[in-house]
Short mmCIF file of C-alpha atoms and ligand atoms in Angstrom, two decimals:
data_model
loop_
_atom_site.label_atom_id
_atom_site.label_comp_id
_atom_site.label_asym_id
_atom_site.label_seq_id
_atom_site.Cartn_x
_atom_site.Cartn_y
_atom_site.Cartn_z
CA UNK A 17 25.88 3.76 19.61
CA UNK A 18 24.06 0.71 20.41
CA UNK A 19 22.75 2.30 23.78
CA UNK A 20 21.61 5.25 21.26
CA UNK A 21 19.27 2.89 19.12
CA UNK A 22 18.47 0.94 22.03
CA UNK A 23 16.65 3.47 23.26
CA UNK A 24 15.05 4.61 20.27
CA UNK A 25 14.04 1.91 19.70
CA UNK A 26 12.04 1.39 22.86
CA UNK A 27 10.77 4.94 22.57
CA UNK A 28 9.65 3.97 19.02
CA UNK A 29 7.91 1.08 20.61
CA UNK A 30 5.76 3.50 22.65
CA UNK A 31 4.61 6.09 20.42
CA UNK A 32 1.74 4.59 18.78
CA UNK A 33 -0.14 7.51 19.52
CA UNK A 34 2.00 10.14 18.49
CA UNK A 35 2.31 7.93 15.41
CA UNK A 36 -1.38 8.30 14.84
CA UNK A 37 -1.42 12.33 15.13
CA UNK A 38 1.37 12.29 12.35
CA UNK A 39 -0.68 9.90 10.37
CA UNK A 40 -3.42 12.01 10.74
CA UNK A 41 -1.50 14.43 9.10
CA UNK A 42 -0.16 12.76 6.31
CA UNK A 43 -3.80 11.91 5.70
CA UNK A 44 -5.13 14.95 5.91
CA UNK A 45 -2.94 16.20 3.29
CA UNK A 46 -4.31 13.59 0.68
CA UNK A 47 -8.15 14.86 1.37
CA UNK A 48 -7.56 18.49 0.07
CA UNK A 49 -7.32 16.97 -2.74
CA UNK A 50 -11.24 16.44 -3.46
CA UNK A 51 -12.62 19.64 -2.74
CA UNK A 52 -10.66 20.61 -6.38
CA UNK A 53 -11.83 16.89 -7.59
CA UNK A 54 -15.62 17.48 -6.05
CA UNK A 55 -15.16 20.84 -8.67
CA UNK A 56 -13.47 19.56 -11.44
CA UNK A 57 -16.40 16.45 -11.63
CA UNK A 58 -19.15 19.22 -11.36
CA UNK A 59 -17.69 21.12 -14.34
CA UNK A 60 -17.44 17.77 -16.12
CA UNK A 61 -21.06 16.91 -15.22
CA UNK A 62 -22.12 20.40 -16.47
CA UNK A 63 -20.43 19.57 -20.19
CA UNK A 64 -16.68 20.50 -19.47
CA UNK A 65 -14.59 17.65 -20.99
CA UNK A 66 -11.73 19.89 -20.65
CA UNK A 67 -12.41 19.36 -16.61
CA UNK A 68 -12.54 15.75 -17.19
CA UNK A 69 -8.73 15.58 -18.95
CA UNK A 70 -7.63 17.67 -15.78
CA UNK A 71 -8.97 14.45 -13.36
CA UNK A 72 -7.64 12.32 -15.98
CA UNK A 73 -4.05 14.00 -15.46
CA UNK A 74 -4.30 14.36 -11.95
CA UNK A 75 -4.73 10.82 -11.28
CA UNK A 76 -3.67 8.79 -14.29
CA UNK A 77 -0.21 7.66 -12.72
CA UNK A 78 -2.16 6.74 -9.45
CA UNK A 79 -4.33 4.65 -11.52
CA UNK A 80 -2.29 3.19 -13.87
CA UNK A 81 0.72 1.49 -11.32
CA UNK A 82 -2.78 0.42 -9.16
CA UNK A 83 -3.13 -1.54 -12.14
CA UNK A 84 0.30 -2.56 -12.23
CA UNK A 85 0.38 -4.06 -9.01
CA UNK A 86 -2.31 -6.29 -9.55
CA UNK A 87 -1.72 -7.61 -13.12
CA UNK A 88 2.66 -7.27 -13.13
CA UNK A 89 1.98 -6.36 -16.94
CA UNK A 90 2.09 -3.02 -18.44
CA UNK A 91 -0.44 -3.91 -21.94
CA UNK A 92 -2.86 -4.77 -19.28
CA UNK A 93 -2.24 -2.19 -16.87
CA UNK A 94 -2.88 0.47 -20.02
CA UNK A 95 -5.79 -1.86 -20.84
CA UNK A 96 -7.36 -1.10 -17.16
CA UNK A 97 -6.22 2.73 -17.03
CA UNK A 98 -8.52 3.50 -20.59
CA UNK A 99 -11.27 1.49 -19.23
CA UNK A 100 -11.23 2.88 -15.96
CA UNK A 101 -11.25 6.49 -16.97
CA UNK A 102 -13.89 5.87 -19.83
CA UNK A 103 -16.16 4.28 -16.87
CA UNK A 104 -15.77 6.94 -14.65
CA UNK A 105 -16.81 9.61 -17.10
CA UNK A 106 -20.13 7.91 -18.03
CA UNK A 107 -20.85 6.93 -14.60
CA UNK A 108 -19.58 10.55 -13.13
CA UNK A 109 -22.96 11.08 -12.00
CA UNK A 110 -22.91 8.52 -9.68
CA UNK A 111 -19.79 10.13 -7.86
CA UNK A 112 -21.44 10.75 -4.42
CA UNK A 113 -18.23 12.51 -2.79
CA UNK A 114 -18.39 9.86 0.29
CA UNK A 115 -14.98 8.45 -0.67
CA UNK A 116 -12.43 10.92 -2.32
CA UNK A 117 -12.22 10.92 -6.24
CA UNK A 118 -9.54 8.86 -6.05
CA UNK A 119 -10.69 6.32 -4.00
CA UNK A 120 -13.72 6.02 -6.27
CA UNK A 121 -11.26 5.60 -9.02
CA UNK A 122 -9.40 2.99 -7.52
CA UNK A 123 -12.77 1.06 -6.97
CA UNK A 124 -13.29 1.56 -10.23
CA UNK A 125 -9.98 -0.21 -11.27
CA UNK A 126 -10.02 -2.58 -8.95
CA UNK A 127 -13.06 -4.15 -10.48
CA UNK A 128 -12.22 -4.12 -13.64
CA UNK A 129 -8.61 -5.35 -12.48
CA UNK A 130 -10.70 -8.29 -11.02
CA UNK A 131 -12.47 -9.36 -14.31
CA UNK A 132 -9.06 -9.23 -16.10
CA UNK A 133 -7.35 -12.04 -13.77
CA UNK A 134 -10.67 -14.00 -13.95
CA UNK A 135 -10.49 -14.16 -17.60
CA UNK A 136 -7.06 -14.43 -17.76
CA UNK A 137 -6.98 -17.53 -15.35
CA UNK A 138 -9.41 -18.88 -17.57
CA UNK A 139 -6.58 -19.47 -20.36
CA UNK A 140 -3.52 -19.19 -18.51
CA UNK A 141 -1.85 -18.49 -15.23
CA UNK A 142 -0.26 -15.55 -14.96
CA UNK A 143 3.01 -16.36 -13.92
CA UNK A 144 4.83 -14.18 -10.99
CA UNK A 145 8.26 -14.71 -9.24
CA UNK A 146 8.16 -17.25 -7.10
CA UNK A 147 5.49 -16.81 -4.49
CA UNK A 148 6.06 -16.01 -0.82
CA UNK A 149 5.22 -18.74 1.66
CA UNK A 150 2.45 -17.60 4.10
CA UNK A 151 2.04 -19.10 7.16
CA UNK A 152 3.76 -20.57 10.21
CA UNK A 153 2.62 -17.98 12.70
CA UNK A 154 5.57 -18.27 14.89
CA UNK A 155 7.53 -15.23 16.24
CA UNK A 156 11.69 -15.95 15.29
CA UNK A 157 13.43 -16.00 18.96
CA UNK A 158 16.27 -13.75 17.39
CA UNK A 159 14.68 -10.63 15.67
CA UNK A 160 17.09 -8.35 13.26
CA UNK A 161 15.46 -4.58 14.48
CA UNK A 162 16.12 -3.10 11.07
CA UNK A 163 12.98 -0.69 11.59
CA UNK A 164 16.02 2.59 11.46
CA UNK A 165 17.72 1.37 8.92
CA UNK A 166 16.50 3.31 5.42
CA UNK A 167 16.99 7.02 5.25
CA UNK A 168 13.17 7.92 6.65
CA UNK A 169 13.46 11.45 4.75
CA UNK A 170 13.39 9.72 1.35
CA UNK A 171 12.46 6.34 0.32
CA UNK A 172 15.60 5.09 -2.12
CA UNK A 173 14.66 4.23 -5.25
CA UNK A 174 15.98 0.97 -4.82
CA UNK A 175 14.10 -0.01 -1.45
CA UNK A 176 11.08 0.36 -3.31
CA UNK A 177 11.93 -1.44 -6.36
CA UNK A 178 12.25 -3.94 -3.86
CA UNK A 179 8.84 -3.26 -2.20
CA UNK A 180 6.84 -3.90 -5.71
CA UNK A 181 8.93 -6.84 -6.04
CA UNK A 182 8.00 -8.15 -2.82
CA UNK A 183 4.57 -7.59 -3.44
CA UNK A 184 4.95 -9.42 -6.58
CA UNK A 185 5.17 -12.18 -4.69
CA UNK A 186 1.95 -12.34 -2.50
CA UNK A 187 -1.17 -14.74 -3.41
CA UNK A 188 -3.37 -12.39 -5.40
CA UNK A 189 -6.10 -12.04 -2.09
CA UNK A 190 -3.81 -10.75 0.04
CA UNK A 191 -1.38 -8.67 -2.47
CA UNK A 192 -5.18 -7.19 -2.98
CA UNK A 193 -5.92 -6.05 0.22
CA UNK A 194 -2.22 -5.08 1.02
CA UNK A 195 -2.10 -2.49 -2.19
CA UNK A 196 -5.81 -1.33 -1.32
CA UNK A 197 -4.80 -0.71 2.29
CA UNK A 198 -1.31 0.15 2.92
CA UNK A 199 -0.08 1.25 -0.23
CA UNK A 200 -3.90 3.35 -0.76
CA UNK A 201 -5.05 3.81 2.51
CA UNK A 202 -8.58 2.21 1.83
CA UNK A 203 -10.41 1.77 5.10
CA UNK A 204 -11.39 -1.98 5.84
CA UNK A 205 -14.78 -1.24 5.29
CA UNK A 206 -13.78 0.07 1.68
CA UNK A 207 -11.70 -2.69 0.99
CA UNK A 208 -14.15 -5.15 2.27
CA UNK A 209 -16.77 -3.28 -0.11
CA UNK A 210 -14.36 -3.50 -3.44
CA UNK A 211 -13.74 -7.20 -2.85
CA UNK A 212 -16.64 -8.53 -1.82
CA UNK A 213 -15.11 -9.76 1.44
CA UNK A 214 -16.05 -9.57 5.12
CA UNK A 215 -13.91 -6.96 7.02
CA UNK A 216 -12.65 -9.68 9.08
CA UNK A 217 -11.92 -11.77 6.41
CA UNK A 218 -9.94 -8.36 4.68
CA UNK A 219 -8.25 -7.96 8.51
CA UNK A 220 -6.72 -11.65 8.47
CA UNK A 221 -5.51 -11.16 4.86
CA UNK A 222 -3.99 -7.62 5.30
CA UNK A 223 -2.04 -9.77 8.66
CA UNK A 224 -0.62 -12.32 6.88
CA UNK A 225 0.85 -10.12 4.04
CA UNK A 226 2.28 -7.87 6.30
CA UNK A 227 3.76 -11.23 8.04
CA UNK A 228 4.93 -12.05 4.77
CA UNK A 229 6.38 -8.64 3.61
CA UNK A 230 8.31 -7.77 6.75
CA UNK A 231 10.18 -11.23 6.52
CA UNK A 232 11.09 -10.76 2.63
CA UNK A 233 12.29 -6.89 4.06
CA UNK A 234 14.00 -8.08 6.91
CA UNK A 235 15.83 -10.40 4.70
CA UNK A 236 16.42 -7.47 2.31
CA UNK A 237 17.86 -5.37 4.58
CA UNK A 238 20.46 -7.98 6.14
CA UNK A 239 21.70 -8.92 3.00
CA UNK A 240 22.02 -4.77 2.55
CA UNK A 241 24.18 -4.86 5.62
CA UNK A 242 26.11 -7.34 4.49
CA UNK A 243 26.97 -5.71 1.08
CA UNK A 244 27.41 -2.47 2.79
CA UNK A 245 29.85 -3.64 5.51
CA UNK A 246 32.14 -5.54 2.72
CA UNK A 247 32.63 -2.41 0.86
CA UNK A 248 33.19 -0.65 3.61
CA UNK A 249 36.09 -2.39 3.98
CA UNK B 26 -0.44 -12.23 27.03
CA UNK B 27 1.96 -14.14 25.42
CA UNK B 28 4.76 -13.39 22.10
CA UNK B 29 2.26 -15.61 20.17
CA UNK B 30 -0.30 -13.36 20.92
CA UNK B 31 1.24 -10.01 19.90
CA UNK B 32 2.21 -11.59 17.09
CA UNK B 33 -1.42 -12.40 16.00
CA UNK B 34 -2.52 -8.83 17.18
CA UNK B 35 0.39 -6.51 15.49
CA UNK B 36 -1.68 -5.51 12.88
CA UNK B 37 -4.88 -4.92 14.61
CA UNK B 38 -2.67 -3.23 17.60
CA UNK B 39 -1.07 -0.86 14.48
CA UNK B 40 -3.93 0.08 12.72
CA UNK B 41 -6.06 0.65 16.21
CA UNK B 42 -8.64 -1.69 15.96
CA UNK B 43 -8.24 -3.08 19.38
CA UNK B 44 -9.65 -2.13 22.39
CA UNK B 45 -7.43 -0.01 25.05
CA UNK B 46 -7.20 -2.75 27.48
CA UNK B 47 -5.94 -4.75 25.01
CA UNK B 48 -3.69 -2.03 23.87
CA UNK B 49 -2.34 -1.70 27.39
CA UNK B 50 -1.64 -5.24 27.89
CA UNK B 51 0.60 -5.70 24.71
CA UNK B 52 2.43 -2.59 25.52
CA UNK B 53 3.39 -4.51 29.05
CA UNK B 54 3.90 -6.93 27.69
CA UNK B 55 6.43 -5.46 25.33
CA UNK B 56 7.88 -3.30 27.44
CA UNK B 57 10.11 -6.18 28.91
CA UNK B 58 10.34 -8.88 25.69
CA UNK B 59 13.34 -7.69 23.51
CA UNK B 60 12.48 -9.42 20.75
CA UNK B 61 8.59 -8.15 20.67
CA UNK B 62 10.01 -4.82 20.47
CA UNK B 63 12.08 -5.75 17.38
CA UNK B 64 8.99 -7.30 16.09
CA UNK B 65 6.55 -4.36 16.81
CA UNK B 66 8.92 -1.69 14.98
CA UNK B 67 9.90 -3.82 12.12
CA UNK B 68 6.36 -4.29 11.78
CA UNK B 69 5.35 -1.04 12.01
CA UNK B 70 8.25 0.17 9.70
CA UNK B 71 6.73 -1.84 7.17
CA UNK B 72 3.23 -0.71 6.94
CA UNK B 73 5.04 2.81 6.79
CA UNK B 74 7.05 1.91 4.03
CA UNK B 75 4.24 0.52 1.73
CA UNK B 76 2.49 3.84 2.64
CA UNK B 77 5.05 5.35 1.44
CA UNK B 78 5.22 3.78 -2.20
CA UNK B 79 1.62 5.28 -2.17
CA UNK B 80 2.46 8.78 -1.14
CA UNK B 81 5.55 8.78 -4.16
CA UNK B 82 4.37 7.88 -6.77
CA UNK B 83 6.22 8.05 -9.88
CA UNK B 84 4.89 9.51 -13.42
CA UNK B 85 3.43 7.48 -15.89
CA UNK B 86 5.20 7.30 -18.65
CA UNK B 87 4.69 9.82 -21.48
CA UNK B 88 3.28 7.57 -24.43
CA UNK B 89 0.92 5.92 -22.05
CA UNK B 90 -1.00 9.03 -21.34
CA UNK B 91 -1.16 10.39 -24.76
CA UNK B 92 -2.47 6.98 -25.74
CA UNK B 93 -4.96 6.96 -23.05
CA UNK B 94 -5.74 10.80 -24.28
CA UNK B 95 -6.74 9.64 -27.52
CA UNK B 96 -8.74 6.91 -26.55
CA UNK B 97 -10.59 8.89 -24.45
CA UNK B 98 -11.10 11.78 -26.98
CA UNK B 99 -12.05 9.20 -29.34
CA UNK B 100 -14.50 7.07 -27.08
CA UNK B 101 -16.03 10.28 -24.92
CA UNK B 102 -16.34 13.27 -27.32
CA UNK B 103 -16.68 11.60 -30.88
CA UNK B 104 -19.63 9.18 -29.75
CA UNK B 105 -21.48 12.14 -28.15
ZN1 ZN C 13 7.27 -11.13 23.50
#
C-alpha cells in the first residue's frame, strides 16, 4: 500500500505536462460558454431585455459568491450582485468579447467589491476569523503528502466549506488575487488589470496565499485522519 | 538548486511561467528530495482544489435572485 502511493506519488510529481493538456480541457469547456453569451449581449444590445435576464440567470450565482468571498457578508454580497448586473447592462456596449462574459462580469464586481471595503474601512473593520500568518518561507523537513487524500471525483461538501473558510482568513490582497486566479481562472495579466497591480506584484501575492492555504489544508486534512482513524476503531 | 528554491518557484513552476531550463532543474532536483515531492503535490493539489470551488458552484439562493430580478426590472426597464 505504501509502495502503491509511493509511486504515485512520484509519477504525480512528473506529470506537469499531462496536467496542463487536462487543464486545457477543463478550460476549454468554460469558453463555450461565450459564443451563447457573445449572442445573448447582441440581442440585449438590439432591445431584448428578455436576453439580458437570461445572462443575468446564467451567471448570477457566479457573481454573487465572487462577492461573497471578498466581503464574508451576504447584505453586501446582494448589494454588489444588483449593482454589478445594473452596470453591465448600461455599459453592455462596451463588452468587447476579449475576455469571456463572465470574466467581464467578474471585473465588474471586483471593482465595485473594491469601493465597498474602502468605504467600509473608512468606519469600521470588517472583522474575519482570525487571520492566517504569511510568511516564514521555509520548507517543513517532514512533509504530510496528503495531495490523494479527498475523493478527486467529487469535492465533499465539507472540504470546501473548509476551503471558503480558509480563504476567509487571507489579508484581503492576496485572498484577492487567490479568488481571481485559482478559484476564476483570471490570467495574471487580468488580475493585474482589475487590481491595479503589477503582474509581478499579483505573482508574489498569488505565492504566498497558496503558501498559506496549503498549510491551513494540510493541517485540515491531518486532523481528518485523525478523526477518521479513531472511529475506525 | 536548492529546497529553498523550489519552494520560492512552486507556483511559477505550476502555473508555467518559468523557463524549461528552469523547469528541468527543479524536476532533478525533485526527483531525489522526498520531501520536495510531498511539497510539489500538496501544492499542486491545492491550486486544483480552489479550481475546483470555481468549477461547482452552488445556486444562489432563491429570494436573492428574485430580489435582484426586481431591482433590475425596476432600475433597467421602468427608467427607459
Ligand atoms: Zn528538496
Amino acid at each position: 500500500m505504501f509502495m502503491y502511493h509511493y509511486m504515485q506519488n512520484r509519477f504525480l510529481a512528473f506529470s506537469i505536462s499531462k496536467m496542463e493538456d487536462a487543464e486545457k480541457e477543463t478550460y476549454s469547456k468554460e469558453q463555450k460558454a461565450p459564443d451563447k453569451d457573445g449572442l445573448l449581449v447582441k440581442q440585449v444590445l438590439e432591445g431584448d431585455y428578455g436576453a439580458f435576464e437570461q445572462l443575468v440567470k446564467r451567471h448570477q450565482s457566479r457573481v454573487f459568491y465572487h462577492a461573497m468571498r471578498f466581503l464574508n457578508r451576504q447584505e453586501d454580497a446582494e448589494d454588489i450582485l444588483q449593482d454589478t448586473f445594473l452596470r453591465a447592462f448600461k455599459g453592455l456596449g462596451s463588452f468587447r468579447g476579449d475576455s469571456s462574459f463572465l470574466t467581464w462580469l467578474l471585473k465588474i464586481a471586483t471593482n465595485n467589491c473594491l469601493m465597498k471595503l474602502r468605504k467600509s474601512k473608512k468606519m469600521d473593520i470588517v472583522s474575519l476569523d482570525k487571520p492566517v500568518e504569511i510568511d516564514g518561507s521555509e520548507l517543513p523537513r517532514e512533509i504530510e503528502d496528503w495531495s490523494n487524500n479527498p475523493s478527486d471525483q467529487r469535492l465533499e461538501d465539507e472540504t470546501r466549506e473548509f476551503l471558503n473558510k480558509a480563504m476567509a482568513r487571507l489579508p484581503e490582497d492576496k485572498r484577492m488575487v487567490l479568488v481571481l486566479k485559482d478559484v476564476e481562472g483570471f490570467t495574471n495579466l487580468e488580475i493585474s488589470e482589475t487590481l491595479g497591480m503589477s503582474v509581478a506584484a499579483v505573482k508574489s501575492r498569488l505565492h504566498r496565499a497558496r503558501l498559506a492555504m496549503r498549510d491551513l489544508l494540510s493541517h485540515y486534512f491531518e486532523e481528518r485522519e485523525v478523526n477518521y482513524k479513531r472511529n475506525i476503531q | 538548486m536548492k529546497c529553498a528554491d523550489i519552494l520560492e518557484k512552486i507556483s511559477d513552476y505550476l502555473d508555467k511561467e518559468l523557463d524549461p531550463s528552469i523547469c528541468k532543474e527543479i524536476e532533478n532536483h525533485v526527483q531525489d528530495c522526498e520531501p520536495c515531492i510531498a511539497f510539489l503535490n500538496t501544492m499542486r493539489k491545492t491550486v486544483e482544489l480552489f479550481n475546483d470551488v470555481g468549477k461547482r458552484e452552488t445556486e444562489i439562493p432563491g429570494p436573492v435572485s428574485d430580489k435582484l430580478m426586481n431591482f433590475l426590472k425596476q432600475n433597467v426597464i421602468e427608467k427607459k
